[in-house]
Short mmCIF file of N, CA and C in Angstrom, two decimals:
data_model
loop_
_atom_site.label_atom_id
_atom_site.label_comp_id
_atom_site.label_asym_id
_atom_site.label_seq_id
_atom_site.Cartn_x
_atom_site.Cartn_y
_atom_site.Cartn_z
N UNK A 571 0.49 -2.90 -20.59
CA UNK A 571 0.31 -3.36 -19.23
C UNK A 571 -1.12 -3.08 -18.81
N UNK A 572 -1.88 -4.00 -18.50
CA UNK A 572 -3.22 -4.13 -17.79
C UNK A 572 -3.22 -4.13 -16.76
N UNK A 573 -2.93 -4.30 -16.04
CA UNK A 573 -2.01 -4.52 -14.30
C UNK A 573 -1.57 -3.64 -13.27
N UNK A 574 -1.26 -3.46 -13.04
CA UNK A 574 -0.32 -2.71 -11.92
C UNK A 574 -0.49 -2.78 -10.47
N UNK A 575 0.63 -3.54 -9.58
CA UNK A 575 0.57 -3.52 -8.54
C UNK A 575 1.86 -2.83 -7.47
N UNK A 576 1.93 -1.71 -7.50
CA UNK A 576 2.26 -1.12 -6.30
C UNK A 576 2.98 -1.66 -4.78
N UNK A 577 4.49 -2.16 -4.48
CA UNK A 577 4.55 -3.18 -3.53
C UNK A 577 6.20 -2.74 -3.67
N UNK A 578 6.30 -1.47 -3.39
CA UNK A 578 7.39 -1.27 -3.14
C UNK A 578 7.59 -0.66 -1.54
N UNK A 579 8.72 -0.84 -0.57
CA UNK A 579 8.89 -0.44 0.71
C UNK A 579 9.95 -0.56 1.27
N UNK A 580 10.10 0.36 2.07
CA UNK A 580 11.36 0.37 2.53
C UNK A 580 11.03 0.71 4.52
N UNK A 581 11.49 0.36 5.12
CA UNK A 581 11.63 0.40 6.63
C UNK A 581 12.17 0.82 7.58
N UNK A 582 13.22 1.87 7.81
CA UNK A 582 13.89 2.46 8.24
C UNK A 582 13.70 2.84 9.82
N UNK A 583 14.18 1.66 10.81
CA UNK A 583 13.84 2.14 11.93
C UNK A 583 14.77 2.85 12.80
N UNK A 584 14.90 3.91 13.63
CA UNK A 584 15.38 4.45 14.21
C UNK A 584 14.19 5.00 14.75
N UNK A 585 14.83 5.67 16.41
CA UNK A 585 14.06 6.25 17.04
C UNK A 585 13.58 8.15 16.65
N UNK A 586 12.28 8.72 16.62
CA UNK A 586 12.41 9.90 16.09
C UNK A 586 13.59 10.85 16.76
N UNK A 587 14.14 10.74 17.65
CA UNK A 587 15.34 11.56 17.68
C UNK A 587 16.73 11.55 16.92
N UNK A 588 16.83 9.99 16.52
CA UNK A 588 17.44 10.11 15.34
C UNK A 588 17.56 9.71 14.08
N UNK A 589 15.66 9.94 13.25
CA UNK A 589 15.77 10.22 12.21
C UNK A 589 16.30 11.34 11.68
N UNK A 590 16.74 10.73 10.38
CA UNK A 590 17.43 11.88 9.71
C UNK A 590 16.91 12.38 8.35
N UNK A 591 17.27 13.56 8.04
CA UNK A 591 16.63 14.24 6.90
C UNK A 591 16.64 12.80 5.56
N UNK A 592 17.46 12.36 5.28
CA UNK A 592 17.85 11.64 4.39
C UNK A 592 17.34 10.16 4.50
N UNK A 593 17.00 9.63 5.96
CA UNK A 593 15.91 8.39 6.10
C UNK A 593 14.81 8.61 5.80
N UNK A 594 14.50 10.08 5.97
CA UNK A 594 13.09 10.49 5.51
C UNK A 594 12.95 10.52 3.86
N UNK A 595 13.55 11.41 3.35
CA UNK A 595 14.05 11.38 1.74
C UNK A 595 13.89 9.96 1.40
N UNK A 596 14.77 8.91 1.47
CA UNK A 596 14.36 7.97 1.10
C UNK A 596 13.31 6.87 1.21
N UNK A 597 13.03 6.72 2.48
CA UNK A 597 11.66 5.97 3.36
C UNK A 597 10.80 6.82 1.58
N UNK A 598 10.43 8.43 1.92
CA UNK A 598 9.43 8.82 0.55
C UNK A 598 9.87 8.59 -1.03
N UNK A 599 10.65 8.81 -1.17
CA UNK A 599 11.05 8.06 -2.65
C UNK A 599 10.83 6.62 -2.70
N UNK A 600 10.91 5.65 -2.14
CA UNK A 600 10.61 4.66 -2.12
C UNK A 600 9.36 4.25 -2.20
N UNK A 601 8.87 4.56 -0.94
CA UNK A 601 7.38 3.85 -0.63
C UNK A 601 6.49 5.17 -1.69
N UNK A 602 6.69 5.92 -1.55
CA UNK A 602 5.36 7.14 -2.45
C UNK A 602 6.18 7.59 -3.91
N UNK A 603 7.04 8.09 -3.34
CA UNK A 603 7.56 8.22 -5.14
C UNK A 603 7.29 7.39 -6.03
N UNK A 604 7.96 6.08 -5.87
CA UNK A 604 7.52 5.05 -6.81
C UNK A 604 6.98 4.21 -7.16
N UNK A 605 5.60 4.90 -6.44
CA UNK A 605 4.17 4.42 -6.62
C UNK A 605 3.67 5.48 -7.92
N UNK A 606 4.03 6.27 -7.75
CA UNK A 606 3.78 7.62 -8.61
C UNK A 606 4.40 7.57 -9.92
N UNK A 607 5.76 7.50 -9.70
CA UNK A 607 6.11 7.14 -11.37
C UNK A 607 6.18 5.93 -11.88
N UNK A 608 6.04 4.65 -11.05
CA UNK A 608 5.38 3.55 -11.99
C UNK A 608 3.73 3.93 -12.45
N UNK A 609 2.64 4.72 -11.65
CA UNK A 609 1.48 4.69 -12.14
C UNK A 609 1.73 5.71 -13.27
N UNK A 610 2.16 6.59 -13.32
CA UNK A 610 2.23 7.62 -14.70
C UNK A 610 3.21 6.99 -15.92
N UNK A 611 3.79 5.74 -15.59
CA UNK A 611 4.52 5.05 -16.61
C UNK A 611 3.15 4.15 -16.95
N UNK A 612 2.59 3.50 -16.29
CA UNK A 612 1.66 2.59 -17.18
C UNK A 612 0.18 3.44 -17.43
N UNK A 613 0.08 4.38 -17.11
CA UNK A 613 -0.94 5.42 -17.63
C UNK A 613 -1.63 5.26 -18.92
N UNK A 614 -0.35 5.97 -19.94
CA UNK A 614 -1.11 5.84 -21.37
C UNK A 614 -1.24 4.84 -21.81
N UNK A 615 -0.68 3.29 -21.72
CA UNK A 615 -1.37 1.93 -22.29
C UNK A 615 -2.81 1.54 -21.83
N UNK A 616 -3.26 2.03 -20.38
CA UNK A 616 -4.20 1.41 -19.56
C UNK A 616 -5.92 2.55 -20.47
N UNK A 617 -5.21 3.90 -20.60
CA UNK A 617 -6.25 5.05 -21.30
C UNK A 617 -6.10 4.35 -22.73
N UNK A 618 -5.18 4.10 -23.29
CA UNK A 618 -5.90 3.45 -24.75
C UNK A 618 -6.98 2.52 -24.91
N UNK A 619 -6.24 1.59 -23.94
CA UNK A 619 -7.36 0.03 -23.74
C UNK A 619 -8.35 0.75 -23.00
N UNK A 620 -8.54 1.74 -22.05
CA UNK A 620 -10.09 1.97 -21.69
C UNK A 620 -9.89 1.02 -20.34
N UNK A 621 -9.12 0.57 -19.95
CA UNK A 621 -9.13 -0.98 -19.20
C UNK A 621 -7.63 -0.70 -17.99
N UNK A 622 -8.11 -0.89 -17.22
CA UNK A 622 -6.47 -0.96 -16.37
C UNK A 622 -6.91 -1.12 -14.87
N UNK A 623 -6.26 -2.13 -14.17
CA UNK A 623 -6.23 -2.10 -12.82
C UNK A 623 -4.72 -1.97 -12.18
N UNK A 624 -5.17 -1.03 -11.05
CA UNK A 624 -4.10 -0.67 -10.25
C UNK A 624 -4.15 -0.52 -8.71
N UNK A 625 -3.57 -1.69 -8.01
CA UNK A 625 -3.41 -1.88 -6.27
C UNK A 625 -2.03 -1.40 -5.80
N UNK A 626 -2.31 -0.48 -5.12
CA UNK A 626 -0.73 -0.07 -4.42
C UNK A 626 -0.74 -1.12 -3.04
N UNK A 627 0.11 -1.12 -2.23
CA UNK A 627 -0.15 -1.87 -1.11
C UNK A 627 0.47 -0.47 0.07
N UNK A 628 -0.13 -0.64 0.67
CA UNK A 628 -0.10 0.68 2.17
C UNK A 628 0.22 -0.29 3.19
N UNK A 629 -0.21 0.35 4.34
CA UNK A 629 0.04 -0.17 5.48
C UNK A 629 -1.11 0.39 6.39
N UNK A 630 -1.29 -0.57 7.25
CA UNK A 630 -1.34 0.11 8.62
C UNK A 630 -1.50 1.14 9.34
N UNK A 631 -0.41 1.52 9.07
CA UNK A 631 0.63 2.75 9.20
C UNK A 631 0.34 3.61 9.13
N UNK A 632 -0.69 3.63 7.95
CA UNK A 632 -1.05 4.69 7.28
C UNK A 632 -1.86 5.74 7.92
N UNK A 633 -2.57 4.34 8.86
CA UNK A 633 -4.02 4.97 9.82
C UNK A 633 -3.59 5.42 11.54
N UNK A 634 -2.34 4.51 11.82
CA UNK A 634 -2.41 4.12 13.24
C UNK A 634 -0.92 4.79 13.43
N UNK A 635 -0.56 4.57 14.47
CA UNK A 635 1.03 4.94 15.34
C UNK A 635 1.81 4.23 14.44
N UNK A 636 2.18 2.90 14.44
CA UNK A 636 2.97 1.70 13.71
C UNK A 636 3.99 1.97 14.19
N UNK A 637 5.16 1.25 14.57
CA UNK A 637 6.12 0.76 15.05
C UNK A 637 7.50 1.26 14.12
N UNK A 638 7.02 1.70 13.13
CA UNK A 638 8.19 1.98 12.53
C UNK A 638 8.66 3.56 12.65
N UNK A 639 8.13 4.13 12.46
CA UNK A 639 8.41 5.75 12.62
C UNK A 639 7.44 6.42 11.75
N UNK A 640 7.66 7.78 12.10
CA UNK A 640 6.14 8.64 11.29
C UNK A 640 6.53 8.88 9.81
N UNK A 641 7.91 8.82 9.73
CA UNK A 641 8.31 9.36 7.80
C UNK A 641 7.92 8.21 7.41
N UNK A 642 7.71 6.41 8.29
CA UNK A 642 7.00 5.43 7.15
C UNK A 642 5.47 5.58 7.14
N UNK A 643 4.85 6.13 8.37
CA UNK A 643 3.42 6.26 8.43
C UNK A 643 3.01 7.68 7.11
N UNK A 644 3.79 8.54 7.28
CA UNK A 644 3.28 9.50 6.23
C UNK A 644 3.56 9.29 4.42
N UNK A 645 4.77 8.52 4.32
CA UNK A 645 4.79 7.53 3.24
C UNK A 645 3.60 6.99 2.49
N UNK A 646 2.96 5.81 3.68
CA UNK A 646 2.07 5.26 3.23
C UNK A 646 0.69 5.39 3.39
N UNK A 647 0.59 6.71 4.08
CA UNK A 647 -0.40 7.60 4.00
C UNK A 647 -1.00 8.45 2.54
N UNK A 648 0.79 8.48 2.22
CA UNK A 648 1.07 9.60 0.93
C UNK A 648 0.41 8.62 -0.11
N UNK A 649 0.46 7.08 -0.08
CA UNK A 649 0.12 5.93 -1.04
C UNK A 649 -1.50 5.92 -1.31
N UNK A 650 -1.96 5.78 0.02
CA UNK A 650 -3.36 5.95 -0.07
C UNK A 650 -4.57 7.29 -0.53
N UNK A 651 -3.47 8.53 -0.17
CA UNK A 651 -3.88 9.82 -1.08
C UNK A 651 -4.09 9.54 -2.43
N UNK A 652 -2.66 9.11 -3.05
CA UNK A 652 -2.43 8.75 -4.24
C UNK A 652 -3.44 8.13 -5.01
N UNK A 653 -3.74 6.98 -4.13
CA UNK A 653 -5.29 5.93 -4.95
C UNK A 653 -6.16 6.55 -4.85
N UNK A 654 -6.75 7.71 -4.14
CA UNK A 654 -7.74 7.96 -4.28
C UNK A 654 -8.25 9.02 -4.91
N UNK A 655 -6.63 9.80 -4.90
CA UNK A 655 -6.20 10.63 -6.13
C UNK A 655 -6.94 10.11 -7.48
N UNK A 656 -6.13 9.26 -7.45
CA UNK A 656 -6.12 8.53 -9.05
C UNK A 656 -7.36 7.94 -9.41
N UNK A 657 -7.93 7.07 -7.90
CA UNK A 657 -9.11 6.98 -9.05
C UNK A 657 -10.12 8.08 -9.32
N UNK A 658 -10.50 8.61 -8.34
CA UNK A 658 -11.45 10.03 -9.03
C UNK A 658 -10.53 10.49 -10.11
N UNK A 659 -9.88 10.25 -10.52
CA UNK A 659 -9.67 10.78 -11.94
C UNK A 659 -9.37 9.57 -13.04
N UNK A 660 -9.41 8.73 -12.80
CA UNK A 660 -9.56 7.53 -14.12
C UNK A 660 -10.55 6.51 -14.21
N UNK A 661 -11.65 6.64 -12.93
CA UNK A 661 -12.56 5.81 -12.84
C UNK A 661 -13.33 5.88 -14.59
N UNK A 662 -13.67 6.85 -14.80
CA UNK A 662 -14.72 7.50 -16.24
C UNK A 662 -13.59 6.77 -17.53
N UNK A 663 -12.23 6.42 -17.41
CA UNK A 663 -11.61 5.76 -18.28
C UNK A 663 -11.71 4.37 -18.15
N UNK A 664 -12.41 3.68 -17.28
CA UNK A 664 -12.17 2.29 -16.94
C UNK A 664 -11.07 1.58 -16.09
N UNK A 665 -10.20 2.52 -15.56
CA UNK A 665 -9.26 2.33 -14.77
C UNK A 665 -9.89 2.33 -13.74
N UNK A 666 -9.55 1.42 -12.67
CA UNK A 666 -9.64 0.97 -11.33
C UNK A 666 -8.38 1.51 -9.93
N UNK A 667 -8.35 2.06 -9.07
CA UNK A 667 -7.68 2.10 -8.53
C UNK A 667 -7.70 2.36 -6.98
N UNK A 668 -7.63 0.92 -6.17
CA UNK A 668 -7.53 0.86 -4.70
C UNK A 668 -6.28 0.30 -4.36
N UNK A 669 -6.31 0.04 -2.74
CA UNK A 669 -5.10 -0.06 -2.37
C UNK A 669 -5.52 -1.27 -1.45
N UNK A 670 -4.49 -1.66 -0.74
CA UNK A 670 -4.30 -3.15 0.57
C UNK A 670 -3.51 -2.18 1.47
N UNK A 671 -3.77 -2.48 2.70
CA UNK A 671 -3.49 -2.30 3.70
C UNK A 671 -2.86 -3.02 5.13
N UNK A 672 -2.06 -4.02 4.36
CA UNK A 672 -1.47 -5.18 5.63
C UNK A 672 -1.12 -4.51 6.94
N UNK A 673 -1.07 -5.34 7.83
CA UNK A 673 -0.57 -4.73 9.34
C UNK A 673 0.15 -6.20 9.70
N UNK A 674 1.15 -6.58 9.73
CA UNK A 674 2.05 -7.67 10.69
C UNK A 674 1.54 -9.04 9.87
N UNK A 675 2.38 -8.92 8.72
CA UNK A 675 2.22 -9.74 7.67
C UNK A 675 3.84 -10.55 8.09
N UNK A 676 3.69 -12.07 7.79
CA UNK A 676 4.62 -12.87 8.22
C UNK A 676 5.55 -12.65 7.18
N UNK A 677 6.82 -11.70 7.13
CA UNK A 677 7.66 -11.07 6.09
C UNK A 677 9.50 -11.31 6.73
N UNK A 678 10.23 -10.48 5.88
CA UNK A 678 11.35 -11.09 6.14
C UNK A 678 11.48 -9.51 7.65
N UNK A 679 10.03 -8.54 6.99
CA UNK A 679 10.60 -7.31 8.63
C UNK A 679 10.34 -7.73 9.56
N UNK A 680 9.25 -8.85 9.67
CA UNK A 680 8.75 -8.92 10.85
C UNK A 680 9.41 -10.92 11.42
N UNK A 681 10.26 -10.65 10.77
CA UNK A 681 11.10 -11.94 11.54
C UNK A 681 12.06 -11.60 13.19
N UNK A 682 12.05 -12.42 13.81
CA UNK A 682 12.28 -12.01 14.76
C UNK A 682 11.86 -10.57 15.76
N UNK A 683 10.71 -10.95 15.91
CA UNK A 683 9.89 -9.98 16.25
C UNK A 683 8.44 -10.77 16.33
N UNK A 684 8.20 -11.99 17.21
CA UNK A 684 7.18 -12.84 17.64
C UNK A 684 6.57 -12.17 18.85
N UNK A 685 7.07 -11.24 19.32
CA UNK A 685 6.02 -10.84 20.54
C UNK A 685 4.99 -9.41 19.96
N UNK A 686 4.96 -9.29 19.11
CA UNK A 686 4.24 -8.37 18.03
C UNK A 686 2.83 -9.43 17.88
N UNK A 687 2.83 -10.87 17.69
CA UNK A 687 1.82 -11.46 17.87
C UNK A 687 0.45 -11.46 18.75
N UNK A 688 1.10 -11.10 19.59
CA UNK A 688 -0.06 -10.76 20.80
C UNK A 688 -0.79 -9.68 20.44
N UNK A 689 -0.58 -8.49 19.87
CA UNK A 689 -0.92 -7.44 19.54
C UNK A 689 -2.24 -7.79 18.53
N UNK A 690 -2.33 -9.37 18.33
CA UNK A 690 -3.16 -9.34 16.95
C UNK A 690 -4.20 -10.18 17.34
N UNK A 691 -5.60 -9.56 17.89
CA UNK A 691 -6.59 -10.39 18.13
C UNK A 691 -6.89 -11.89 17.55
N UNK A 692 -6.25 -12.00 16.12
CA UNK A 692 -6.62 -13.60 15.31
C UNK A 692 -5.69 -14.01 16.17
N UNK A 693 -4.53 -13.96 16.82
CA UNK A 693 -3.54 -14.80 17.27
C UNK A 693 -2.47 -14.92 16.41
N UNK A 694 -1.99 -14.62 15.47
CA UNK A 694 -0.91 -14.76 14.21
C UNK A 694 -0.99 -13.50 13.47
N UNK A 695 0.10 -13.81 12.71
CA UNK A 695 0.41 -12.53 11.40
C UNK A 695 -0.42 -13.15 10.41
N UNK A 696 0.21 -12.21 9.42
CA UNK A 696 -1.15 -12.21 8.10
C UNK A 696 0.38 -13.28 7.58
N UNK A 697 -0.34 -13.72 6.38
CA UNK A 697 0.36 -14.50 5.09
C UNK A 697 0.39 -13.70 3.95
N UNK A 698 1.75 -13.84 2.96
CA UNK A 698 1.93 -13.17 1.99
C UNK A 698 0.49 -13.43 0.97
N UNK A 699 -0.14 -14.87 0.87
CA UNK A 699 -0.90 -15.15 -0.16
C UNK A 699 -2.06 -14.54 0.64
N UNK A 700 -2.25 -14.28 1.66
CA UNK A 700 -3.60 -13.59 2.27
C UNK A 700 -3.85 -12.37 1.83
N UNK A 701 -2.59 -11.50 1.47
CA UNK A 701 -2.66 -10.07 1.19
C UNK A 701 -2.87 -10.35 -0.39
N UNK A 702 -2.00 -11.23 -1.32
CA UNK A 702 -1.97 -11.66 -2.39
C UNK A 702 -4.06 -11.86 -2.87
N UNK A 703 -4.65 -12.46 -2.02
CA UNK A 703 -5.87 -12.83 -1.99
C UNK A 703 -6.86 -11.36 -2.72
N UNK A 704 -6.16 -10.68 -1.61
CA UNK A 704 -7.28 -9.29 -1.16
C UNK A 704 -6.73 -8.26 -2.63
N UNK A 705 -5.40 -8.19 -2.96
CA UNK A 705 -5.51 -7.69 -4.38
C UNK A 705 -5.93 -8.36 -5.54
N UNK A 706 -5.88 -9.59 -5.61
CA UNK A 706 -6.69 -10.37 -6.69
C UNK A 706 -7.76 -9.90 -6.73
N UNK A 707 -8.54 -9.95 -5.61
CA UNK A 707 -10.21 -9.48 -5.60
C UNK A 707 -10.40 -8.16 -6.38
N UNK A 708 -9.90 -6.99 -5.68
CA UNK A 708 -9.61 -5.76 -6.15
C UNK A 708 -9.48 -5.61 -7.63
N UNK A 709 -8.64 -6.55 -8.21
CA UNK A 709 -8.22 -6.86 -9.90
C UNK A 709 -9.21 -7.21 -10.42
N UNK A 710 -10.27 -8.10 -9.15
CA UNK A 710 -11.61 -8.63 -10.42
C UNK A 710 -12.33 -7.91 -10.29
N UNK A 711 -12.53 -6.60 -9.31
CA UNK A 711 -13.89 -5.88 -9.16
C UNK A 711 -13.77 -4.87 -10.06
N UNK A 712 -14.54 -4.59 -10.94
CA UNK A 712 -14.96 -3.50 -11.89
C UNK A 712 -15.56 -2.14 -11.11
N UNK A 713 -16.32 -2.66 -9.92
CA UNK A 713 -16.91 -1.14 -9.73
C UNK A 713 -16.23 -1.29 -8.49
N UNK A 714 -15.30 -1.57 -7.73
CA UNK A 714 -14.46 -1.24 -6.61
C UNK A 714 -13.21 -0.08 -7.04
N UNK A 715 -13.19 1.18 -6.58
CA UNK A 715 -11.88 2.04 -6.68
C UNK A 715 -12.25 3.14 -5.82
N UNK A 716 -10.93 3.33 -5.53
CA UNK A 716 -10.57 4.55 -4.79
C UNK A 716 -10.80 4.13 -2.79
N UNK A 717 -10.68 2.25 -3.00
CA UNK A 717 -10.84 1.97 -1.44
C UNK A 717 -9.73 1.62 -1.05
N UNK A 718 -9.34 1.65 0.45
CA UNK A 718 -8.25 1.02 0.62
C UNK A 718 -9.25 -0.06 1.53
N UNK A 719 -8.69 -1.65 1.43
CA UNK A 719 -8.70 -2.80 1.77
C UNK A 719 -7.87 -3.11 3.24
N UNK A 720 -8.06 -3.06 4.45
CA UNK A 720 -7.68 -2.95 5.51
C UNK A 720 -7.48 -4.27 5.70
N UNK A 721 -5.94 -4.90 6.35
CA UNK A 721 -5.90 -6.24 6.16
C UNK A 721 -4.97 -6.20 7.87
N UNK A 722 -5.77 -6.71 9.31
CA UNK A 722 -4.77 -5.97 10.48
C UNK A 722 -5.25 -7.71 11.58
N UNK A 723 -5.90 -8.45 10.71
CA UNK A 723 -6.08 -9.74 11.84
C UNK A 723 -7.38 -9.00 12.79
N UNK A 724 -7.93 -7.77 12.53
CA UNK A 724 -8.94 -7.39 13.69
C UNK A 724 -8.26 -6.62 14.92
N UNK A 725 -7.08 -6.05 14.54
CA UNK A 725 -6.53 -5.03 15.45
C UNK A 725 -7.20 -3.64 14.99
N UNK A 726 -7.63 -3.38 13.77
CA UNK A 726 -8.03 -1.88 13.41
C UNK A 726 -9.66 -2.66 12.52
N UNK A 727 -10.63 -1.54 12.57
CA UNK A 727 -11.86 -1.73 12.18
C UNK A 727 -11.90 -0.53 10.77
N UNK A 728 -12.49 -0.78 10.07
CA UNK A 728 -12.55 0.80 9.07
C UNK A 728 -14.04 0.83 9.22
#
């Protein structure tokens, strides 16, 4: 595997009074856990070849309040540690590793939920192939790692 893209999530909304130990548990196994053991599964093919790119996808979330609750903001907080983890330590192997950062991407979470639009200076949500766009790039850049790619319509600046 030459590849690796990172695009696992889970959403769990409730209000913080009643999250529960176990929405939290899973919200992190999901979104950060198994970012972690898919990257240590394609590890040793990517160090043989000398060669490997790897985009997790984050959120938002990661940076800001977000709408969903703080066990998904620290999740995908935990994602973006991770990349930057990883690449200071595999850049010198040829491994690559940044992340995407969507905010109110036109998805099956954010269906029914059109007044979230306003919130987004372009006027609309993002598109799946828009985010699709911004990790392609990432895949072709050789000396890009350890960034996360902020993708919010111009609601957040990095």
């Amino acid at each position: 595997m030459d590849i690796l893209v990172n695009n696992a999530g889970i959403a769990i909304t409730r209000g913080v009074d009643d999250l529960t130990e176990a929405d939290f548990d899973s919200t992190i196994a999901v979104n950060l856990k198994s970012v972690f053991l898919c990257t240590q599964a394609v590890l040793p093919a990517m160090r043989a070849r000398q060669w490997g790119r790897i985009v997790n996808i984050s959120s938002g979330a990661a940076r800001g309040a977000g709408a969903i609750g703080p066990h998904y903001n620290a999740s995908k907080a935990g994602v973006e540690g991770l990349t930057r983890g990883y690449a200071a330590r595999l850049v010198k192997e040829g491994i690559t590793v940044n992340a995407v950062a969507p905010s109110l991407i036109e998805t099956d979470m954010m269906k029914g939920q059109p007044n979230l639009v306003g919130r987004i200076p372009l006027g609309r949500f993002g598109t799946a192939d828009e985010v699709a766009q911004a990790v392609m790039m990432l895949i072709g850049n050789a000396y890009m790692t350890g960034q996360t790619v902020a993708m919010s319509g111009g609601m957040a600046f990095n």
